[in-house]
């Protein structure tokens, strides 16, 4: 990358004057003055035995001539670096001619498993599963873009209490008579039945202990693969999964693997044996647990009266591996899944999870058990990327107008409806596919522009605007470029040249955009790429407002403009691919 080349030039010069420390450059704080700056002369002045400004001047005087850049030492002691027009033009050529617009892949790409689906069978997929799908898909593509090889796994929630609850409810509603020999008419289990049964059972289990205990027994029977419980379970899964697939597809979340918690069941015994062999497992109230707290956790807090239950500073409860009735829990399936992944994928370098940050403690427990027991080898990185909440305009977690949880399907329909209205108000015909593409882009960009850990307000009207920092604005920019390019197809391919500051600004934005990929990689968040891509698109808009590409009469200039458009198109396409935002044919 360009900054590395500048650093090389600076460091060669520093070496010439006997400095051994290395200098770094950053983007300029004052883009009007220069493109990059080096601020290191202040701290290096002492070792160099010079005043800071003098040092800056010495370094600049010793820089090998390079016609791409122009270096200048300025008060108080900065080195300002500008790209020359030749430097800008070379940059443009690199973007045009290299596969990834000049973005370099990491030399040691890692093998990563990314777990970001988490839809639960028998329960309806709801907006709570939006953020992991959006963020996960983009993080996966970002990692791939930078050279990691990534396997995405949906990790369906398909082995928990919700199944016992649902089956028991269906049983009580008489739907399962056939399976229990009480009827000879096989009854189908439909999605509608599930949508009704689970909420009913869940509400009941909160007030009816007997019902809940029974549901726990049923869950255990499913986990032990007893009949007919296990067969019914499979029917429930078959009824749920197609819908889950369709929802993820509408969102553009693509999973390489469609495993669920249940697939870890073959690894549970082995995982427990490993944990036990390490002497980590002990009994607590009939359950099997592993203590995972460190010294500065679980510090008892003083009680104000003896009856009060004990509370702790930095609480870190033990990980429960098996319940007293023998059932496995969320932590167990996650631990066994790590064992499974390590076996099936030969110990990937990293396993990362994207879920609501409220699951942070769960993942800390799981990771610690895996590290303590050796299920996860020492050099494997386990990471939880916790996301914030999607809130309504009232600042509280997003709900339906009636105060319930919004189904993901209803959300997708809402996106289509609202984007459709937007198209109509722009004088276009309603087109469902197009509306879906725009709606999904609006939602994704509105989400990804925020740091992953931050809560944000879901404001669809704002997100859908064709102007401003939005997904549709980026789509619109790409569509516009494509339509201009279609009109200048027979312009002769020529040299890319810089004619005005408008082109320089586009290229400045391009360098920043390209460098934002690494920022995102480090931050595990797409916010920087969203912001820099928007800046690139606005730089393009300024150029577009000031110049006519199609109407340009100077052939050489016109040809150069076409190159510029191709460049922006490529940069936009690369970013939109990573953000998993599709570019429509027209808009
Ligand atoms: N099914 C879980 C939920 O709905 C999310 C699963 C996330 N992945 C994991 N390996 N635990 O909360």
Coordinates of C-alpha atoms and ligand atoms in Angstrom, one line a residue:
X1 CA 0.0 0.0 0.0
X2 CA 0.9 3.6 -0.5
X3 CA 1.6 4.4 3.1
X4 CA 4.1 1.6 3.3
X5 CA 5.9 3.0 0.3
X6 CA 6.1 6.4 2.0
X7 CA 7.3 4.9 5.2
X8 CA 10.0 3.1 3.4
X9 CA 11.2 6.3 1.8
X10 CA 11.2 8.1 5.2
X11 CA 12.9 5.3 7.0
X12 CA 15.6 5.0 4.3
X13 CA 16.3 8.7 4.8
X14 CA 16.3 8.3 8.6
X15 CA 18.8 5.5 8.3
X16 CA 21.0 7.7 6.2
X17 CA 21.3 10.2 9.0
X18 CA 22.0 7.5 11.6
X19 CA 18.5 7.0 13.1
X20 CA 17.5 3.5 14.0
X21 CA 13.9 4.1 15.1
X22 CA 11.3 3.7 12.5
X23 CA 8.9 6.4 11.4
X24 CA 5.2 5.9 10.6
X25 CA 2.8 7.9 8.5
X26 CA -0.9 8.6 9.0
X27 CA -3.6 10.2 6.9
X28 CA -3.4 14.0 7.2
X29 CA -5.6 15.7 9.7
X30 CA -5.7 18.6 7.3
X31 CA -6.4 17.2 3.8
X32 CA -6.3 20.8 2.4
X33 CA -2.6 21.0 3.2
X34 CA -1.4 17.5 2.5
X35 CA -2.4 13.9 2.0
X36 CA -0.3 12.2 4.7
X37 CA 1.7 13.3 7.6
X38 CA 4.5 12.0 9.8
X39 CA 4.5 13.2 13.4
X40 CA 7.4 11.2 14.7
X41 CA 10.1 13.9 14.7
X42 CA 9.0 15.2 18.1
X43 CA 9.6 12.0 19.9
X44 CA 12.7 11.1 17.9
X45 CA 14.4 14.5 18.3
X46 CA 16.1 13.7 21.6
X47 CA 17.8 10.5 20.5
X48 CA 18.8 12.3 17.3
X49 CA 20.3 15.1 19.3
X50 CA 18.5 17.7 17.2
X51 CA 15.6 20.1 17.5
X52 CA 12.5 18.4 16.2
X53 CA 12.1 20.8 13.2
X54 CA 15.7 20.4 12.3
X55 CA 15.3 16.6 12.3
X56 CA 12.3 16.9 10.1
X57 CA 14.3 19.0 7.7
X58 CA 17.2 16.6 7.7
X59 CA 15.0 13.6 6.9
X60 CA 13.3 15.4 4.1
X61 CA 16.6 16.5 2.6
X62 CA 17.8 12.9 2.6
X63 CA 14.7 11.4 1.0
X64 CA 15.4 9.6 -2.3
X65 CA 13.7 11.5 -5.1
X66 CA 10.4 9.9 -6.0
X67 CA 8.2 11.6 -8.4
X68 CA 5.0 10.2 -6.9
X69 CA 5.4 12.2 -3.7
X70 CA 6.4 15.5 -2.4
X71 CA 7.8 15.8 1.1
X72 CA 8.0 19.0 3.2
X73 CA 9.2 19.7 6.7
X74 CA 6.8 22.2 8.4
X75 CA 6.5 23.9 11.8
X76 CA 6.4 22.9 14.5
X77 CA 8.0 19.6 13.3
X78 CA 5.8 17.7 10.9
X79 CA 6.7 16.1 7.7
X80 CA 3.9 16.7 5.3
X81 CA 3.5 14.4 2.3
X82 CA 1.5 15.1 -0.8
X83 CA 0.8 12.9 -3.7
X84 CA 1.9 14.4 -7.0
X85 CA -0.3 14.1 -10.0
X86 CA 1.9 11.3 -11.2
X87 CA 1.4 9.6 -7.9
X88 CA -2.4 10.0 -8.2
X89 CA -2.3 8.6 -11.7
X90 CA -0.2 5.6 -10.7
X91 CA -2.6 5.0 -7.8
X92 CA -5.5 5.1 -10.3
X93 CA -3.8 2.5 -12.5
X94 CA -3.2 0.2 -9.6
X95 CA -6.8 0.3 -8.7
X96 CA -7.8 -0.4 -12.3
X97 CA -5.3 -3.1 -13.0
X98 CA -5.1 -5.1 -9.8
X99 CA -7.6 -7.7 -8.8
X100 CA -8.6 -6.3 -5.5
X101 CA -8.1 -2.6 -6.3
X102 CA -4.6 -2.9 -4.8
X103 CA -5.9 -4.3 -1.5
X104 CA -3.3 -6.7 -0.3
X105 CA -4.2 -10.1 1.2
X106 CA -2.5 -11.1 4.4
X107 CA 0.5 -13.3 3.8
X108 CA -0.5 -15.8 6.5
X109 CA -4.2 -16.1 6.0
X110 CA -5.9 -18.0 8.7
X111 CA -8.5 -20.7 8.8
X112 CA -11.5 -19.4 10.6
X113 CA -14.9 -20.8 11.6
X114 CA -17.5 -18.1 11.9
X115 CA -20.7 -18.9 13.8
X116 CA -23.3 -16.2 13.2
X117 CA -26.8 -17.7 12.5
X118 CA -28.2 -19.0 15.7
X119 CA -31.9 -19.3 14.6
X120 CA -33.8 -21.6 16.9
X121 CA -36.1 -24.3 15.5
X122 CA -39.6 -24.4 16.8
X123 CA -39.3 -20.7 17.7
X124 CA -40.1 -18.0 15.1
X125 CA -37.0 -16.3 13.7
X126 CA -37.2 -12.7 15.0
X127 CA -35.5 -9.4 14.6
X128 CA -33.0 -10.4 17.4
X129 CA -31.4 -12.6 14.8
X130 CA -31.0 -9.8 12.3
X131 CA -27.8 -8.3 13.6
X132 CA -25.7 -11.5 13.8
X133 CA -26.8 -12.4 10.2
X134 CA -25.9 -8.9 8.9
X135 CA -22.7 -8.5 10.8
X136 CA -21.6 -12.1 10.4
X137 CA -22.0 -12.2 6.7
X138 CA -20.0 -9.0 6.3
X139 CA -17.3 -10.0 8.7
X140 CA -17.0 -13.3 6.8
X141 CA -16.5 -11.5 3.5
X142 CA -14.1 -9.1 5.0
X143 CA -11.9 -11.9 6.4
X144 CA -12.0 -13.6 3.0
X145 CA -11.2 -10.4 1.2
X146 CA -8.1 -10.1 3.3
X147 CA -6.9 -13.7 2.8
X148 CA -8.5 -15.8 5.6
X149 CA -10.3 -18.9 4.6
X150 CA -13.6 -18.9 6.4
X151 CA -16.3 -21.5 7.0
X152 CA -19.6 -20.1 8.1
X153 CA -21.9 -22.2 10.3
X154 CA -25.5 -21.3 11.1
X155 CA -25.4 -23.3 14.3
X156 CA -29.2 -23.7 14.7
X157 CA -30.6 -23.7 18.2
X158 CA -32.1 -27.2 18.0
X159 CA -31.3 -29.1 21.2
X160 CA -32.8 -27.0 24.0
X161 CA -35.8 -26.8 26.3
X162 CA -37.9 -25.1 23.6
X163 CA -38.2 -28.5 22.0
X164 CA -39.5 -30.3 25.1
X165 CA -41.9 -27.3 25.6
X166 CA -43.1 -27.4 22.1
X167 CA -43.6 -31.2 21.9
X168 CA -45.4 -31.2 25.2
X169 CA -47.7 -28.5 24.1
X170 CA -48.5 -30.2 20.8
X171 CA -49.1 -33.4 22.8
X172 CA -51.6 -31.7 25.0
X173 CA -53.3 -30.1 22.1
X174 CA -53.8 -33.6 20.7
X175 CA -51.6 -33.0 17.6
X176 CA -49.4 -35.9 18.5
X177 CA -52.0 -38.6 19.1
X178 CA -50.8 -40.6 16.2
X179 CA -47.2 -40.9 17.6
X180 CA -48.5 -42.2 20.9
X181 CA -50.8 -44.8 19.4
X182 CA -54.0 -42.9 20.2
X183 CA -55.0 -42.3 16.6
X184 CA -54.2 -44.0 13.4
X185 CA -54.3 -40.9 11.3
X186 CA -50.7 -39.5 10.9
X187 CA -50.8 -35.8 11.6
X188 CA -48.6 -33.3 9.9
X189 CA -46.7 -30.9 12.1
X190 CA -46.9 -27.5 10.4
X191 CA -45.1 -24.3 11.0
X192 CA -48.4 -22.6 12.0
X193 CA -48.7 -25.2 14.8
X194 CA -45.2 -24.5 16.0
X195 CA -45.7 -20.8 15.9
X196 CA -48.6 -21.3 18.2
X197 CA -47.3 -24.0 20.4
X198 CA -44.0 -22.6 21.5
X199 CA -45.2 -19.2 22.8
X200 CA -48.1 -20.8 24.6
X201 CA -45.8 -23.4 26.3
X202 CA -43.2 -20.9 27.1
X203 CA -45.7 -18.6 28.9
X204 CA -47.1 -21.6 30.7
X205 CA -43.8 -22.9 31.9
X206 CA -43.2 -19.6 33.7
X207 CA -46.2 -20.0 35.9
X208 CA -46.7 -23.8 36.0
X209 CA -43.8 -25.7 37.6
X210 CA -45.2 -29.1 36.9
X211 CA -45.6 -28.3 33.2
X212 CA -42.0 -27.0 33.1
X213 CA -40.6 -30.0 34.8
X214 CA -42.4 -32.3 32.4
X215 CA -41.1 -30.3 29.5
X216 CA -37.6 -30.8 30.9
X217 CA -38.2 -34.5 31.0
X218 CA -39.4 -34.4 27.4
X219 CA -36.3 -32.5 26.4
X220 CA -34.1 -35.1 27.9
X221 CA -36.0 -37.9 26.1
X222 CA -35.3 -36.0 22.8
X223 CA -31.7 -35.6 23.7
X224 CA -31.5 -39.4 24.4
X225 CA -33.1 -40.0 21.0
X226 CA -36.0 -41.9 22.6
X227 CA -38.9 -42.7 20.5
X228 CA -41.4 -41.3 19.6
X229 CA -39.9 -38.1 21.0
X230 CA -37.0 -38.0 18.7
X231 CA -39.1 -38.7 15.6
X232 CA -41.4 -35.9 16.5
X233 CA -38.4 -33.7 17.0
X234 CA -37.2 -34.5 13.5
X235 CA -40.6 -33.5 12.2
X236 CA -40.4 -30.2 14.0
X237 CA -37.0 -29.6 12.6
X238 CA -38.2 -30.4 9.1
X239 CA -41.1 -28.0 9.5
X240 CA -38.8 -25.2 10.8
X241 CA -35.7 -25.3 8.7
X242 CA -37.1 -24.4 5.2
X243 CA -38.5 -21.2 6.6
X244 CA -35.2 -20.4 8.4
X245 CA -33.3 -21.0 5.1
X246 CA -35.7 -18.7 3.2
X247 CA -35.3 -15.9 5.7
X248 CA -31.6 -16.1 5.7
X249 CA -31.6 -16.2 1.9
X250 CA -33.7 -13.0 1.8
X251 CA -31.1 -11.4 3.9
X252 CA -28.2 -12.6 1.8
X253 CA -26.7 -14.6 4.7
X254 CA -24.9 -17.6 3.2
X255 CA -23.8 -20.5 5.4
X256 CA -21.4 -23.2 4.3
X257 CA -22.6 -25.4 7.1
X258 CA -26.0 -26.0 8.4
X259 CA -25.1 -27.8 11.7
X260 CA -27.1 -27.3 14.8
X261 CA -26.6 -27.8 18.5
X262 CA -27.9 -31.3 18.0
X263 CA -25.0 -32.3 15.8
X264 CA -22.7 -31.9 18.7
X265 CA -24.5 -34.7 20.6
X266 CA -22.1 -37.3 19.2
X267 CA -19.3 -35.4 20.8
X268 CA -20.8 -34.6 24.2
X269 CA -19.6 -37.8 25.9
X270 CA -16.1 -37.4 24.6
X271 CA -16.0 -33.8 25.6
X272 CA -17.2 -34.6 29.1
X273 CA -14.6 -37.4 29.4
X274 CA -11.8 -34.9 28.5
X275 CA -13.0 -32.4 31.0
X276 CA -13.4 -35.1 33.7
X277 CA -9.9 -36.5 33.0
X278 CA -8.5 -33.1 33.7
X279 CA -10.2 -33.1 37.1
X280 CA -12.3 -30.1 36.2
X281 CA -15.8 -31.6 36.7
X282 CA -17.5 -31.6 40.0
X283 CA -21.0 -32.0 41.3
X284 CA -23.1 -29.2 42.5
X285 CA -26.7 -29.6 43.6
X286 CA -26.8 -32.8 41.5
X287 CA -25.6 -31.0 38.4
X288 CA -22.1 -31.5 36.8
X289 CA -20.2 -28.2 36.7
X290 CA -16.8 -26.7 35.9
X291 CA -15.5 -23.7 37.9
X292 CA -14.2 -21.2 35.5
X293 CA -13.8 -18.1 37.7
X294 CA -10.4 -16.4 38.1
X295 CA -9.1 -14.8 41.3
X296 CA -10.6 -11.4 40.8
X297 CA -14.1 -12.8 40.1
X298 CA -16.9 -13.9 42.4
X299 CA -15.9 -11.5 45.2
X300 CA -18.6 -11.7 47.8
X301 CA -20.4 -8.4 48.4
X302 CA -21.4 -7.4 52.0
X303 CA -25.0 -8.3 52.8
X304 CA -27.3 -5.7 54.4
X305 CA -29.1 -8.5 56.2
X306 CA -28.4 -12.2 56.7
X307 CA -31.5 -13.3 54.7
X308 CA -30.4 -11.6 51.6
X309 CA -29.0 -13.9 48.9
X310 CA -25.2 -13.6 48.5
X311 CA -24.2 -11.3 45.7
X312 CA -20.9 -11.0 44.0
X313 CA -18.6 -8.5 42.4
X314 CA -17.5 -9.7 38.9
X315 CA -19.8 -12.7 39.1
X316 CA -18.6 -15.7 37.0
X317 CA -20.8 -18.7 37.9
X318 CA -19.6 -22.2 37.1
X319 CA -20.4 -23.6 33.6
X320 CA -23.1 -26.2 33.9
X321 CA -22.3 -29.2 31.8
X322 CA -25.1 -31.5 32.8
X323 CA -28.3 -30.8 34.6
X324 CA -29.3 -33.0 37.6
X325 CA -31.7 -34.9 35.3
X326 CA -28.8 -35.6 32.9
X327 CA -29.9 -33.1 30.2
X328 CA -27.2 -31.1 28.4
X329 CA -27.4 -27.3 28.2
X330 CA -26.4 -24.5 25.9
X331 CA -22.8 -24.5 27.3
X332 CA -22.5 -28.2 26.8
X333 CA -23.5 -28.1 23.2
X334 CA -21.2 -25.2 22.5
X335 CA -18.2 -27.0 24.2
X336 CA -19.0 -30.2 22.3
X337 CA -19.3 -28.2 19.1
X338 CA -15.8 -26.8 19.5
X339 CA -14.6 -30.4 19.9
X340 CA -16.5 -31.3 16.8
X341 CA -15.1 -28.4 14.8
X342 CA -11.6 -29.1 15.8
X343 CA -12.0 -32.7 14.7
X344 CA -13.8 -32.0 11.4
X345 CA -11.7 -29.0 10.5
X346 CA -8.4 -30.0 11.9
X347 CA -8.1 -27.3 14.6
X348 CA -8.9 -24.0 12.8
X349 CA -6.8 -21.0 13.8
X350 CA -9.8 -19.1 15.0
X351 CA -13.4 -19.8 16.0
X352 CA -15.5 -16.7 16.3
X353 CA -19.1 -16.1 17.3
X354 CA -21.4 -13.2 16.6
X355 CA -24.3 -12.9 19.0
X356 CA -25.9 -10.3 21.2
X357 CA -23.3 -9.1 23.7
X358 CA -25.6 -10.2 26.5
X359 CA -24.2 -13.7 25.8
X360 CA -20.7 -12.6 26.7
X361 CA -20.6 -14.5 30.0
X362 CA -21.8 -17.7 28.4
X363 CA -19.0 -17.5 25.9
X364 CA -16.4 -16.7 28.6
X365 CA -17.5 -19.8 30.4
X366 CA -17.4 -22.0 27.3
X367 CA -14.0 -20.7 26.1
X368 CA -12.5 -21.2 29.5
X369 CA -13.7 -24.8 29.8
X370 CA -12.3 -25.5 26.4
X371 CA -8.9 -23.9 27.2
X372 CA -8.7 -25.5 30.7
X373 CA -9.5 -28.9 29.3
X374 CA -7.4 -28.7 26.2
X375 CA -10.5 -29.2 23.9
X376 CA -9.3 -26.0 22.3
X377 CA -5.5 -26.1 21.6
X378 CA -3.4 -23.3 23.1
X379 CA -2.7 -21.6 19.8
X380 CA -6.4 -21.5 18.8
X381 CA -8.2 -18.2 19.2
X382 CA -11.8 -18.3 20.5
X383 CA -13.5 -15.0 20.2
X384 CA -17.0 -13.7 20.9
X385 CA -18.0 -10.6 19.0
X386 CA -20.9 -9.2 21.0
X387 CA -23.3 -6.8 19.2
X388 CA -25.5 -4.1 20.7
X389 CA -29.2 -3.9 20.4
X390 CA -31.3 -2.7 17.6
X391 CA -33.6 -0.2 19.2
X392 CA -36.9 1.5 18.3
X393 CA -37.2 5.3 18.2
X394 CA -38.1 5.1 21.9
X395 CA -34.6 3.9 22.6
X396 CA -35.8 0.5 23.7
X397 CA -35.3 -2.8 22.0
X398 CA -37.2 -2.8 18.7
X399 CA -40.8 -4.1 19.1
X400 CA -43.9 -4.3 17.0
X401 CA -46.6 -1.7 17.5
X402 CA -48.4 -4.0 19.8
X403 CA -45.2 -4.4 21.9
X404 CA -44.4 -7.9 20.8
X405 CA -41.2 -9.3 19.1
X406 CA -41.2 -8.7 15.4
X407 CA -40.9 -11.8 13.3
X408 CA -38.0 -11.7 10.9
X409 CA -40.4 -12.5 8.0
X410 CA -42.6 -9.5 8.9
X411 CA -39.4 -7.4 9.0
X412 CA -38.5 -8.5 5.5
X413 CA -42.0 -7.7 4.3
X414 CA -41.8 -4.3 6.0
X415 CA -38.5 -3.6 4.1
X416 CA -40.1 -4.5 0.8
X417 CA -43.2 -2.4 1.5
X418 CA -41.3 0.7 2.6
X419 CA -38.7 0.4 -0.2
X420 CA -41.6 -0.1 -2.6
X421 CA -43.2 3.1 -1.4
X422 CA -40.0 4.9 -1.9
X423 CA -39.7 3.7 -5.5
X424 CA -43.2 4.7 -6.2
X425 CA -42.6 8.2 -4.8
X426 CA -39.7 8.4 -7.2
X427 CA -42.1 7.7 -10.0
X428 CA -41.0 4.1 -10.5
X429 CA -43.1 1.0 -10.7
X430 CA -43.3 -1.4 -7.8
X431 CA -40.9 -4.3 -8.3
X432 CA -40.7 -6.8 -5.5
X433 CA -37.1 -8.0 -6.1
X434 CA -35.8 -4.5 -6.5
X435 CA -37.7 -3.3 -3.4
X436 CA -36.2 -6.2 -1.4
X437 CA -32.7 -5.4 -2.6
X438 CA -33.1 -1.7 -1.6
X439 CA -34.8 -2.5 1.7
X440 CA -32.2 -5.0 2.7
X441 CA -29.4 -2.6 1.7
X442 CA -31.0 0.2 3.8
X443 CA -31.2 -2.0 6.8
X444 CA -27.7 -3.5 6.4
X445 CA -25.9 -0.2 6.0
X446 CA -28.0 1.4 8.8
X447 CA -26.7 -1.4 11.0
X448 CA -23.1 -1.8 9.8
X449 CA -22.2 1.9 9.9
X450 CA -22.4 1.6 13.7
X451 CA -19.7 0.0 15.7
X452 CA -20.8 -3.6 16.3
X453 CA -20.9 -3.2 20.1
X454 CA -23.1 -0.1 20.0
X455 CA -26.9 0.0 20.2
X456 CA -28.6 1.9 17.4
X457 CA -32.0 3.2 16.5
X458 CA -33.7 1.4 13.6
X459 CA -35.1 4.3 11.6
X460 CA -36.2 2.8 8.2
X461 CA -37.3 6.1 6.7
X462 CA -33.8 7.6 7.3
X463 CA -32.1 4.4 6.2
X464 CA -34.1 4.3 3.0
X465 CA -33.1 7.8 1.8
X466 CA -31.4 7.9 -1.5
X467 CA -29.2 10.7 -0.2
X468 CA -26.9 10.8 2.7
X469 CA -25.2 8.0 4.5
X470 CA -27.4 5.1 3.5
X471 CA -27.2 1.8 1.6
X472 CA -29.6 3.0 -1.1
X473 CA -27.3 6.0 -1.8
X474 CA -24.4 3.7 -2.4
X475 CA -26.5 1.5 -4.6
X476 CA -27.7 4.5 -6.5
X477 CA -24.2 5.7 -7.0
X478 CA -23.2 2.3 -8.4
X479 CA -26.3 2.2 -10.6
X480 CA -25.6 5.7 -12.0
X481 CA -22.0 4.8 -12.8
X482 CA -23.1 1.7 -14.6
X483 CA -25.6 3.6 -16.6
X484 CA -23.1 6.2 -17.7
X485 CA -20.6 3.5 -18.5
X486 CA -23.1 1.8 -20.7
X487 CA -23.5 5.0 -22.7
X488 CA -19.7 5.4 -23.3
X489 CA -18.9 1.8 -24.2
X490 CA -17.2 2.7 -27.4
X491 CA -14.9 5.4 -26.0
X492 CA -11.4 4.4 -26.7
X493 CA -9.5 3.1 -23.8
X494 CA -6.9 5.7 -22.9
X495 CA -4.5 6.9 -20.2
X496 CA -6.0 7.9 -16.9
X497 CA -5.0 11.5 -16.1
X498 CA -5.7 13.9 -13.3
X499 CA -7.4 17.1 -14.5
X500 CA -8.8 18.7 -11.4
X501 CA -9.1 18.4 -7.6
X502 CA -12.3 16.5 -8.1
X503 CA -10.3 13.5 -9.4
X504 CA -7.7 14.0 -6.7
X505 CA -10.4 14.0 -4.0
X506 CA -11.8 10.7 -5.4
X507 CA -8.4 9.1 -5.2
X508 CA -7.7 10.5 -1.7
X509 CA -11.0 8.9 -0.7
X510 CA -10.0 5.7 -2.4
X511 CA -6.8 5.4 -0.4
X512 CA -8.7 6.0 2.8
X513 CA -11.3 3.5 1.8
X514 CA -8.7 0.9 0.9
X515 CA -7.0 1.3 4.2
X516 CA -10.3 1.0 6.1
X517 CA -10.4 -2.7 5.4
X518 CA -7.5 -3.3 7.8
X519 CA -9.2 -1.0 10.4
X520 CA -12.3 -3.1 10.2
X521 CA -10.3 -6.3 10.4
X522 CA -8.8 -5.1 13.7
X523 CA -11.9 -3.6 15.1
X524 CA -14.2 -6.6 14.1
X525 CA -16.7 -4.0 12.9
X526 CA -17.6 -2.7 9.4
X527 CA -18.2 0.9 10.5
X528 CA -15.0 2.3 9.0
X529 CA -15.6 0.7 5.6
X530 CA -19.2 2.0 5.6
X531 CA -18.0 5.6 6.4
X532 CA -15.1 5.5 3.9
X533 CA -17.2 4.1 1.1
X534 CA -19.8 6.8 1.7
X535 CA -17.0 9.4 1.5
X536 CA -15.8 7.9 -1.8
X537 CA -19.4 8.0 -3.2
X538 CA -19.8 11.6 -2.2
X539 CA -16.4 12.5 -3.8
X540 CA -17.7 10.9 -6.9
X541 CA -21.0 12.9 -6.7
X542 CA -19.0 16.1 -6.6
X543 CA -17.0 15.1 -9.6
X544 CA -20.2 14.1 -11.4
X545 CA -21.9 17.4 -10.6
X546 CA -18.9 19.4 -11.9
X547 CA -18.2 17.4 -15.1
X548 CA -20.1 15.9 -17.9
X549 CA -18.6 12.6 -18.9
X550 CA -20.9 11.8 -21.8
X551 CA -20.8 15.4 -23.1
X552 CA -17.1 15.8 -22.8
X553 CA -15.7 16.8 -26.2
X554 CA -12.0 16.4 -25.5
X555 CA -11.5 12.7 -26.4
X556 CA -8.4 12.2 -24.2
X557 CA -10.2 13.7 -21.3
X558 CA -13.4 11.8 -21.9
X559 CA -11.4 8.6 -22.0
X560 CA -9.7 9.5 -18.7
X561 CA -13.1 10.2 -17.1
X562 CA -14.3 6.8 -18.2
X563 CA -11.2 5.2 -16.5
X564 CA -12.1 7.2 -13.4
X565 CA -15.7 5.9 -13.4
X566 CA -14.4 2.3 -13.8
X567 CA -12.2 2.8 -10.8
X568 CA -15.0 4.1 -8.6
X569 CA -17.2 1.3 -9.8
X570 CA -14.6 -1.3 -8.9
X571 CA -14.0 0.3 -5.4
X572 CA -17.7 0.5 -4.7
X573 CA -18.3 -3.0 -5.9
X574 CA -15.6 -4.4 -3.7
X575 CA -17.0 -2.7 -0.7
X576 CA -20.6 -3.5 -1.4
X577 CA -19.6 -7.1 -1.9
X578 CA -18.0 -7.2 1.6
X579 CA -21.0 -5.5 3.1
X580 CA -23.2 -8.0 1.3
X581 CA -25.2 -5.3 -0.4
X582 CA -26.4 -6.0 -3.9
X583 CA -26.3 -3.5 -6.7
X584 CA -29.6 -3.5 -8.6
X585 CA -29.7 -3.3 -12.4
X586 CA -31.6 0.0 -12.2
X587 CA -33.0 2.2 -9.5
Ligands
LIG1 N1 -29.4 -20.0 19.3 C1 -28.8 -19.0 20.0 C2 -29.8 -17.8 20.4 O1 -30.8 -17.7 19.7 C3 -27.6 -18.3 19.3 C4 -26.5 -19.3 18.9 C5 -25.2 -18.6 18.8 N2 -24.1 -19.5 18.5 C6 -23.6 -20.3 19.4 N3 -22.7 -21.2 19.1 N4 -24.0 -20.3 20.7 O2 -29.5 -17.1 21.3

